[in-house]
PDB file of C-alpha atoms in Angstrom:
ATOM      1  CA  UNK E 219     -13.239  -7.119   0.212  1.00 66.00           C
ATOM      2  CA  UNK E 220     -13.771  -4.321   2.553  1.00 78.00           C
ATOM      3  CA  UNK E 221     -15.442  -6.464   5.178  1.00 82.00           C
ATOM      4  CA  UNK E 222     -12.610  -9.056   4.967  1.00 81.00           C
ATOM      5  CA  UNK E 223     -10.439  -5.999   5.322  1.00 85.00           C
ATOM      6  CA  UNK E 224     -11.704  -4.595   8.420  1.00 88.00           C
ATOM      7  CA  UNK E 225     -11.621  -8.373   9.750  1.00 87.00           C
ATOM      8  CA  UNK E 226      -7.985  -8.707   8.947  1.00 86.00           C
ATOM      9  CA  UNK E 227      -7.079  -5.478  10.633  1.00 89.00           C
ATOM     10  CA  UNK E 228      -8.958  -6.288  13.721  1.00 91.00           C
ATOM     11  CA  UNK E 229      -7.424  -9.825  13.739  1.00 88.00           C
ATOM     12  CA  UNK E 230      -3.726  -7.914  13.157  1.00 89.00           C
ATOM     13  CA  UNK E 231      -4.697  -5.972  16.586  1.00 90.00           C
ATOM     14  CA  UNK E 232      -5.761  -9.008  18.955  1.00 90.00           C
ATOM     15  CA  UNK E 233      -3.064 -11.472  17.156  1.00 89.00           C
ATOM     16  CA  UNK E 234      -0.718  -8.797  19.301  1.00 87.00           C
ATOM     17  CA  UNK E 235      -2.773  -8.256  21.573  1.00 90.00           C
ATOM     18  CA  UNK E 236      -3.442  -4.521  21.764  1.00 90.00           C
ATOM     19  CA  UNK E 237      -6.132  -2.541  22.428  1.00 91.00           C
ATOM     20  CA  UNK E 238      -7.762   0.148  20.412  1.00 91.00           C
ATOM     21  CA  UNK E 239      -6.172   2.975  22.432  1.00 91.00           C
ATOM     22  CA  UNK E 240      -2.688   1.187  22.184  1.00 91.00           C
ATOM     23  CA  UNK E 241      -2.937   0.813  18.515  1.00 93.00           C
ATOM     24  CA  UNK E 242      -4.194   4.181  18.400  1.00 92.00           C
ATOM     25  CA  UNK E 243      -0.798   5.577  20.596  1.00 91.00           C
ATOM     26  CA  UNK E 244       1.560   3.494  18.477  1.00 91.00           C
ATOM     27  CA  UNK E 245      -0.237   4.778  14.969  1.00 91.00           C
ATOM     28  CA  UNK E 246      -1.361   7.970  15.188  1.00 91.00           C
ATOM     29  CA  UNK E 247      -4.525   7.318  14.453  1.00 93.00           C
ATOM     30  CA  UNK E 248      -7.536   8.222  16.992  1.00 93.00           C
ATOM     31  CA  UNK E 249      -9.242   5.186  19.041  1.00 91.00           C
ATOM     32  CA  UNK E 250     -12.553   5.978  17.423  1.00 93.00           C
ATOM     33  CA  UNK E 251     -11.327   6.145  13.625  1.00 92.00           C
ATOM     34  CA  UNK E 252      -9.421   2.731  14.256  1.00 93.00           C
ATOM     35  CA  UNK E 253     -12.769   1.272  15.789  1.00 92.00           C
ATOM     36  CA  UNK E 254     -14.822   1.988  12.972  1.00 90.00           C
ATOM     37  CA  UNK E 255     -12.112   0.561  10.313  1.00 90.00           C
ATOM     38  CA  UNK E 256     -12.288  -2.887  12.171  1.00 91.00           C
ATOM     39  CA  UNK E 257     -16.140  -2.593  12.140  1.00 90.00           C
ATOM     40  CA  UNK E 258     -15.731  -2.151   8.514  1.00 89.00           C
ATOM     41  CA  UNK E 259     -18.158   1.348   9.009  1.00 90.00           C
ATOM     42  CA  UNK E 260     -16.001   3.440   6.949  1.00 86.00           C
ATOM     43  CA  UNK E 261     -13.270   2.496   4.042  1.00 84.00           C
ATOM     44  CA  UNK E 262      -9.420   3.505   5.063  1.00 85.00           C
ATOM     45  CA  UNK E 263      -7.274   5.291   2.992  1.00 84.00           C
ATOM     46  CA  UNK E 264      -3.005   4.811   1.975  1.00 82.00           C
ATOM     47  CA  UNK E 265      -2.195   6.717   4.599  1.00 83.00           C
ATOM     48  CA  UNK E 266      -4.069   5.212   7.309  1.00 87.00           C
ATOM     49  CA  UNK E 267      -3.232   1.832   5.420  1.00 87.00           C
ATOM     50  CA  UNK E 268       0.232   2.857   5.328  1.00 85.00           C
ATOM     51  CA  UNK E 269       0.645   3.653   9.144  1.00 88.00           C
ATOM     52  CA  UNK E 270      -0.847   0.323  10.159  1.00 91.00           C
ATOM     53  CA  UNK E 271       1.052  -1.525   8.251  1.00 86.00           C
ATOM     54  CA  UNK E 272       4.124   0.518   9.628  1.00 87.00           C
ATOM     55  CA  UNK E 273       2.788  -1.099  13.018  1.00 89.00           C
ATOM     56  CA  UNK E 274       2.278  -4.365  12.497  1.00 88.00           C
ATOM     57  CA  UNK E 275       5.600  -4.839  10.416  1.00 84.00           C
ATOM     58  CA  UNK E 276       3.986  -6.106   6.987  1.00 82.00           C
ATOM     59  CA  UNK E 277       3.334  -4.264   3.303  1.00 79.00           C
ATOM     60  CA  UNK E 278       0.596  -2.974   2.450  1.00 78.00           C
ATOM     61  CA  UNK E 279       0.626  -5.658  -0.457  1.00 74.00           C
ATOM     62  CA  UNK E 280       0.958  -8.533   2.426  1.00 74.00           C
ATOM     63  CA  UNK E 281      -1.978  -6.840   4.318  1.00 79.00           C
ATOM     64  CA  UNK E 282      -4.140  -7.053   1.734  1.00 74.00           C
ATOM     65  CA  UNK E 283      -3.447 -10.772   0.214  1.00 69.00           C
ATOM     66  CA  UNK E 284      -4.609 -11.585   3.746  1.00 66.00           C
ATOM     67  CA  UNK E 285      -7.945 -10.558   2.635  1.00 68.00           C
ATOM     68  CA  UNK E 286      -7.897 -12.727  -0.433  1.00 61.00           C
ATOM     69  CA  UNK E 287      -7.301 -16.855  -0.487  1.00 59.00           C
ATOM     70  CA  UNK E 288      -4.126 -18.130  -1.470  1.00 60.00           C
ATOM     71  CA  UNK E 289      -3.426 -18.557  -4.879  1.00 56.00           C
ATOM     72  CA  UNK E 290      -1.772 -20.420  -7.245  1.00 67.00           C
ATOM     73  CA  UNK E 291       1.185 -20.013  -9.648  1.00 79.00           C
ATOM     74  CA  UNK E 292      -1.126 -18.320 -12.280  1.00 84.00           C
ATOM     75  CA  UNK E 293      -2.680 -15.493 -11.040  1.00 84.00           C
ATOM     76  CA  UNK E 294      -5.364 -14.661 -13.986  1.00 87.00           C
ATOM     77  CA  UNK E 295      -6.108 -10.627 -14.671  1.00 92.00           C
ATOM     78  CA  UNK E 296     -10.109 -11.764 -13.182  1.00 90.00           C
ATOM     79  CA  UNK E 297      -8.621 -13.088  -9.958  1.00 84.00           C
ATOM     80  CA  UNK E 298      -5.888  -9.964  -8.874  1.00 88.00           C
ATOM     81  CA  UNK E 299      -7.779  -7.971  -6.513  1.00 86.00           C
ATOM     82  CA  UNK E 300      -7.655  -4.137  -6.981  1.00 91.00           C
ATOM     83  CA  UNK E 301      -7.802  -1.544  -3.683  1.00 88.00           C
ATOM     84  CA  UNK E 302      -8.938   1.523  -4.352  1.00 92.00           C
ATOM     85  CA  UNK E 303      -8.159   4.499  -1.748  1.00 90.00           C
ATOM     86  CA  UNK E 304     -11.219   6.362  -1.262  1.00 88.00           C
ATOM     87  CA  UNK E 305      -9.671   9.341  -0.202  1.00 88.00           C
ATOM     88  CA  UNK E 306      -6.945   9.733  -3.317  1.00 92.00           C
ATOM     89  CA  UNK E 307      -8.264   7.344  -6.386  1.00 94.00           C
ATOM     90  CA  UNK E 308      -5.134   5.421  -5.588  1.00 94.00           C
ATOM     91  CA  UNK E 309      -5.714   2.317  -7.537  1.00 96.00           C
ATOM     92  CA  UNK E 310      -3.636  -1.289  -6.225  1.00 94.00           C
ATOM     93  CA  UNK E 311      -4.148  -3.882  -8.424  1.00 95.00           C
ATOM     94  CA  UNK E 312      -2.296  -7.154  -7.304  1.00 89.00           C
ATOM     95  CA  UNK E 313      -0.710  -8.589 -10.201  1.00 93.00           C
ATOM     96  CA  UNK E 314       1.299 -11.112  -8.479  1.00 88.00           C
ATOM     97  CA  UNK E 315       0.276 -10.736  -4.659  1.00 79.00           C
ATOM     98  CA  UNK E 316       2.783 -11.984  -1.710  1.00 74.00           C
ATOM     99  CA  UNK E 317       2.964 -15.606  -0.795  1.00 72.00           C
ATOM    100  CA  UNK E 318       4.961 -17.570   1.552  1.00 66.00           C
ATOM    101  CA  UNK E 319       6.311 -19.512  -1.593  1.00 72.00           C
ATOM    102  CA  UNK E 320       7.673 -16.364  -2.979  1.00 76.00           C
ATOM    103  CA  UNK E 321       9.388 -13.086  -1.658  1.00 78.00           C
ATOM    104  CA  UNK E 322       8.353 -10.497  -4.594  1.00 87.00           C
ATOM    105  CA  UNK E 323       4.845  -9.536  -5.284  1.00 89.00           C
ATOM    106  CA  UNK E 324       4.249  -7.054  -8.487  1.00 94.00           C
ATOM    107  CA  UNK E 325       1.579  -4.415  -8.510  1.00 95.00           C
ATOM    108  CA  UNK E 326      -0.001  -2.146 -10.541  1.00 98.00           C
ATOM    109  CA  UNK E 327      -0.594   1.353  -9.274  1.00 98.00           C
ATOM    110  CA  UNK E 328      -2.656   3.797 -11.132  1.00 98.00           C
ATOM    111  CA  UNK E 329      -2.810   7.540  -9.892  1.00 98.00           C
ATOM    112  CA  UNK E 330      -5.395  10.476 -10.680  1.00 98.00           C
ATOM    113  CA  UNK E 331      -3.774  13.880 -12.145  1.00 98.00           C
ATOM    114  CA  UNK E 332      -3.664  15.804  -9.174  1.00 97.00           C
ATOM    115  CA  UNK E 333      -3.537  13.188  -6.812  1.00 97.00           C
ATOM    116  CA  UNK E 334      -1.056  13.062  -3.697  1.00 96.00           C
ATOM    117  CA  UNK E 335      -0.591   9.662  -2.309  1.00 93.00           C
ATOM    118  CA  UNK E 336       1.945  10.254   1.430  1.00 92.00           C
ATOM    119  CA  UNK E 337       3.309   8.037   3.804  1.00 88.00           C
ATOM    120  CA  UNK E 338       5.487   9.023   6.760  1.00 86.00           C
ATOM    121  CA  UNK E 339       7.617   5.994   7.379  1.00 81.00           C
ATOM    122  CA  UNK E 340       7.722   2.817   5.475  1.00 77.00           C
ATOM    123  CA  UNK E 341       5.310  -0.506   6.183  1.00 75.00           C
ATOM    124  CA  UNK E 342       8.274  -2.300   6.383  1.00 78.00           C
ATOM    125  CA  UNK E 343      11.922  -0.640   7.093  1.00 81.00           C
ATOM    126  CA  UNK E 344      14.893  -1.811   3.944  1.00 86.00           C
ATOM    127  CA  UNK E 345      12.305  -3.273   1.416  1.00 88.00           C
ATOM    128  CA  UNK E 346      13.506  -2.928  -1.854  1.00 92.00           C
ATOM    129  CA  UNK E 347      11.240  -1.722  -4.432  1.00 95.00           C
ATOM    130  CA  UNK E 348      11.492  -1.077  -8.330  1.00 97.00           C
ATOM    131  CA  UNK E 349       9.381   1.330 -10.088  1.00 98.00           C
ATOM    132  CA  UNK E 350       8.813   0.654 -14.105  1.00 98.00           C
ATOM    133  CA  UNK E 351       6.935   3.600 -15.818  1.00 98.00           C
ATOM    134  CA  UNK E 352       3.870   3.054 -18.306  1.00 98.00           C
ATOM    135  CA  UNK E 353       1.982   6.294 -18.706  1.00 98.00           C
ATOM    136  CA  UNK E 354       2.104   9.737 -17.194  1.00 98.00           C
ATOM    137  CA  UNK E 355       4.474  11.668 -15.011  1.00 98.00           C
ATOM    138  CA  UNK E 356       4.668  11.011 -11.516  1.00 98.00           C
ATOM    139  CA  UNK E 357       6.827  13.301  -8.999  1.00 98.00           C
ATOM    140  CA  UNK E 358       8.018  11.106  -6.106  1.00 98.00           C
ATOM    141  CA  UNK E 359       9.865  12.400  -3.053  1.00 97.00           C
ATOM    142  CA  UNK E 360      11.550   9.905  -0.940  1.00 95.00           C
ATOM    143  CA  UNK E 361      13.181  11.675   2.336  1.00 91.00           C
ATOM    144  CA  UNK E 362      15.274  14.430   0.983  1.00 91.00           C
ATOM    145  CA  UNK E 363      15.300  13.173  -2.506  1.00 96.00           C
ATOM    146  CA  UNK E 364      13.153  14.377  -5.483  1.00 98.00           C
ATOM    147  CA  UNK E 365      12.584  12.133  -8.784  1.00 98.00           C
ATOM    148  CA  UNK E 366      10.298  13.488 -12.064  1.00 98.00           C
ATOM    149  CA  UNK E 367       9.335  10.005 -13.865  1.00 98.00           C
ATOM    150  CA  UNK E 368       7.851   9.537 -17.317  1.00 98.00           C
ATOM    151  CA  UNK E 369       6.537   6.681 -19.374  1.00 97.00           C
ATOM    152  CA  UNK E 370       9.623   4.305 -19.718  1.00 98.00           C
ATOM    153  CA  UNK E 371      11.870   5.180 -16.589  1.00 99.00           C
ATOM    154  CA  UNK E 372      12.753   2.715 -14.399  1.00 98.00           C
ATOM    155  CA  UNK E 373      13.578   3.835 -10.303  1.00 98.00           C
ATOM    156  CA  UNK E 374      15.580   1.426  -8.024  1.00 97.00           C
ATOM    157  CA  UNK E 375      15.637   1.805  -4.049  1.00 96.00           C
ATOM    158  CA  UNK E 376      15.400   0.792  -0.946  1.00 94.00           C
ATOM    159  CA  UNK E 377      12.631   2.323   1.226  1.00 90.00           C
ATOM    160  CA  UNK E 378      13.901   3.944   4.444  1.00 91.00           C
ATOM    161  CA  UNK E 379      11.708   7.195   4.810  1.00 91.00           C
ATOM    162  CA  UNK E 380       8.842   9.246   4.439  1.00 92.00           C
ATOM    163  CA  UNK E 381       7.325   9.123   0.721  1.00 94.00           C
ATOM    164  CA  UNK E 382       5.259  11.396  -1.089  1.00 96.00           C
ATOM    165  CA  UNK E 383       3.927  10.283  -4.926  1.00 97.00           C
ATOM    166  CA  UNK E 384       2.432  13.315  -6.508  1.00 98.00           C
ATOM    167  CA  UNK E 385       0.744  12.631 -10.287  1.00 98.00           C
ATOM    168  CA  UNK E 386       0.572  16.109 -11.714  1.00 98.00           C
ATOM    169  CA  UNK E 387      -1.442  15.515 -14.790  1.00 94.00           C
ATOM    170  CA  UNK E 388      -2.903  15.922 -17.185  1.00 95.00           C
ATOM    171  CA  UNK E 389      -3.357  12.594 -17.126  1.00 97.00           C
ATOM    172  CA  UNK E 390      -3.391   9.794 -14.405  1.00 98.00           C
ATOM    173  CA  UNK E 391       0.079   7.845 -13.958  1.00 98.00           C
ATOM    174  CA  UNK E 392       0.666   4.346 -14.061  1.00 99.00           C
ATOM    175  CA  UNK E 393       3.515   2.135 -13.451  1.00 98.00           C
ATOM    176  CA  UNK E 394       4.534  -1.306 -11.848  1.00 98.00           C
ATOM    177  CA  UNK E 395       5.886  -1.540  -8.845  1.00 96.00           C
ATOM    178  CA  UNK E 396       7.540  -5.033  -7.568  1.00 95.00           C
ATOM    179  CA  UNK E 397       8.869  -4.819  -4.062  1.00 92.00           C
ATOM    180  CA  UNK E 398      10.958  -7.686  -1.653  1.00 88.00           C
ATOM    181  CA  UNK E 399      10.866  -6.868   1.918  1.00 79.00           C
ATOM    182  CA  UNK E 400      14.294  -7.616   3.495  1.00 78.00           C
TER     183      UNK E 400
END
């Protein structure tokens, strides 16, 4: 998947046809750093993720079904890829990944305790996301406001700002995310 990854984000870059040191101004990420993500020489993280998809206008979740064939109505456990951020432990697995036949996609997200998973602005401006809680505690900031979530909890919203998911143990959080982008 990784190699497929760094082919899709290269293919993202000339599809707009930017260079590295454009994509680098418009992300915040350095020329070099970029260049060795496309050449699939090192693995990125959700940040760096995050702020590419934040370029290029799509989800994370529709970044990374672009790595993985088109799939049918019944997506079996063996066949929903999982992305895991080398940096964090932030686990992705795509339990129902996007398609053009359907605006939702559903993924599970598993934390580490101790882990701090940040973006600065959204991948994609207005999507509207639903958080449903299955283990752990997980301490989420988005902008200015502050939620404590536990096994159970459910979190509606639309995603405008910054977010920062903090999972401060003891144990690793996990919950379900399903998102629509706008």
């Amino acid at each position: 998947m990784e190699i497929r990854l760094a082919q899709r984000l290269a293919a993202l870059r000339t599809e707009r046809g930017q260079s590295l040191e454009e994509l680098a101004l418009a992300s915040g990420i350095s020329r070099a750093t970029l260049s060795r993500l496309e050449r699939g020489e090192t693995s990125p993280t959700a940040s760096l993720l995050g702020k590419l998809c934040a370029v290029h206008g799509i989800s994370m979740s529709r970044l990374l079904a672009g790595v993985e064939p088109q799939s049918a109505s019944l997506v079996p456990q063996a066949a929903q890829t999982v992305w895991v951020d080398p940096q964090s432990g932030f686990q992705r697995r795509m339990v129902s990944p996007p398609s053009r036949d359907f605006k939702m996609e559903m993924v599970e997200v598993t934390i580490p305790a101790g882990a701090v998973v940040s973006y600065e602005v959204p991948t994609v401006h207005g999507t509207e996301q639903q958080f449903w809680m299955l283990e752990g505690i997980l301490e989420l900031t988005l902008d200015d406001a502050h939620y404590r979530l536990q096994a159970g909890d459910c979190l509606r919203f639309h995603m405008h700002g910054a977010a920062r998911f903090f999972c401060p143990g003891p144990e690793a959080v996990r919950y379900v995310s399903l998102s629509c982008a706008p």
